[in-house]
């Protein structure tokens, strides 16, 4: 297999890796917000249950969660898992990352002084207006560095989809390397992850710059 | 009567902070509240602005009840309406750091009061001119001095066109050389007969701008009257003692 065939075969895997990455963010960034709101709920039961949920998600390996989400429906309900591979991967990643994002959001929200809420309240902002207009924008600025870290971890974590034999870059690299007895696929995969993370870091730095007009 | 507070009681746990306080403010009146720290001045303003709920007593704005009896509050909608009657300027400014000066001032009137954008902008620019901040309208709060930030906060409150404006130690967080510019603005408002309640430790200022001075201590009003009387011939021993600390 020539280098260019190798590259083009792996390109499909790169696309799948990117799909996991972007779809995970698309799902987990908003879901994390919802989980954070539940975690901060005044209802004791709701906030405790959410805390346990977050503890479980953060306290068990993502690889295990992938297996549970994929095989769970079969073992628990005897359901057919045909065509469930990619959705299961997304669910596992989204739920996992949402738990982390929820805690990052919570740290950000709790770092905003009570004065901001009180000023908004006296001016007549409703609770949702206060959150969306006053609190959230300031939270985003504060948590951006932690979010960047999660993004970079996610780029690398996508390789765990390999557990479910999903043909993303890492799985393909391993397969091609074995069949061609070549080390090159691993080099290609490594360069791909590095470039992807470089792009992520670059984009996030631009975001931080864009928000640096105030402190 | 713009504000009527009657027999207000407020405790934090076992600590009784307001004991049966009554405060009425007439239209056009400037009232100063002085007193040692911990005497409940902030708590009184926070109760007046619904940031704290009272345990008992009555609060009325323009005759409409916000709270009656044993701390029974009006509906959320009614309270939202009543909030239009007042503004509050905090000791620590609490300006919105992610908004420009202009947006700090104009967002609430447009978003909350649903007022016309052109009219709000015009009002805001008028206020900025009055505060001497016209050239800073596109600046962000972090680019301003403390005195300028507090003037933005005052403009933000005024742009809501409140019937009464509360100030909680508006200059206490400022460097001494910056207090003057903020006091000047408040003085100007008093001359325009803005209805105000000002908690302050600036005694000469309180004496100069207020129609009435209230001395609070231990959660009660110890003495009140015209500034010349309270500052010149205080009748209560506690008032005399307190004022003695401010001589020199
Ligand atoms: N949220 C609160 N919880 C408990 N105690 C409070 C709270 N707010 C104020 N206090 C107490 O109430 C008393 C009066 O406080 P405050 O109204 O801030 O006084 P002042 O503004 O006159 O200095 C103080 O002893 C203060 O510690
Ligand atoms: Mg105070």
CSV table of C-alpha atoms in Angstrom, one decimal, chain A residues 115-126 129 133-135 137-138 213-215, chain B residues 46 50-51 83 86 88 90 94-99 107-108 111-112 140 142 156 160:
chain,number,residue,atom,x,y,z
A,115,UNK,CA,-23.8,42.0,43.4
A,116,UNK,CA,-24.4,41.2,39.8
A,117,UNK,CA,-27.7,39.4,40.6
A,118,UNK,CA,-28.8,42.1,43.0
A,119,UNK,CA,-28.1,44.9,40.5
A,120,UNK,CA,-30.1,43.1,37.9
A,121,UNK,CA,-32.9,42.3,40.3
A,122,UNK,CA,-33.3,45.9,41.3
A,123,UNK,CA,-33.3,47.0,37.6
A,124,UNK,CA,-36.2,44.5,37.1
A,125,UNK,CA,-34.5,41.8,35.1
A,126,UNK,CA,-36.3,38.5,35.3
A,129,UNK,CA,-32.9,37.6,31.7
A,133,UNK,CA,-27.8,38.5,29.7
A,134,UNK,CA,-25.7,39.2,32.8
A,135,UNK,CA,-24.3,36.0,34.2
A,137,UNK,CA,-21.6,35.9,29.2
A,138,UNK,CA,-19.3,36.6,32.2
A,213,UNK,CA,-12.1,43.6,25.8
A,214,UNK,CA,-13.1,43.6,29.5
A,215,UNK,CA,-12.1,42.1,32.8
B,46,UNK,CA,-32.2,46.3,51.1
B,50,UNK,CA,-37.0,44.0,48.2
B,51,UNK,CA,-33.4,42.5,48.2
B,83,UNK,CA,-39.8,48.0,41.4
B,86,UNK,CA,-37.1,52.9,42.9
B,88,UNK,CA,-30.5,51.6,44.1
B,90,UNK,CA,-24.6,50.2,45.6
B,94,UNK,CA,-22.1,46.5,40.6
B,95,UNK,CA,-21.8,47.7,37.1
B,96,UNK,CA,-22.0,45.0,34.4
B,97,UNK,CA,-18.4,44.6,33.3
B,98,UNK,CA,-19.2,43.0,29.9
B,99,UNK,CA,-21.3,45.9,28.8
B,107,UNK,CA,-30.3,47.8,28.5
B,108,UNK,CA,-32.8,47.7,31.4
B,111,UNK,CA,-35.4,45.1,27.9
B,112,UNK,CA,-37.4,45.5,31.2
B,140,UNK,CA,-15.9,49.5,29.4
B,142,UNK,CA,-12.8,48.4,33.7
B,156,UNK,CA,-28.0,53.5,35.1
B,160,UNK,CA,-35.1,53.9,34.7
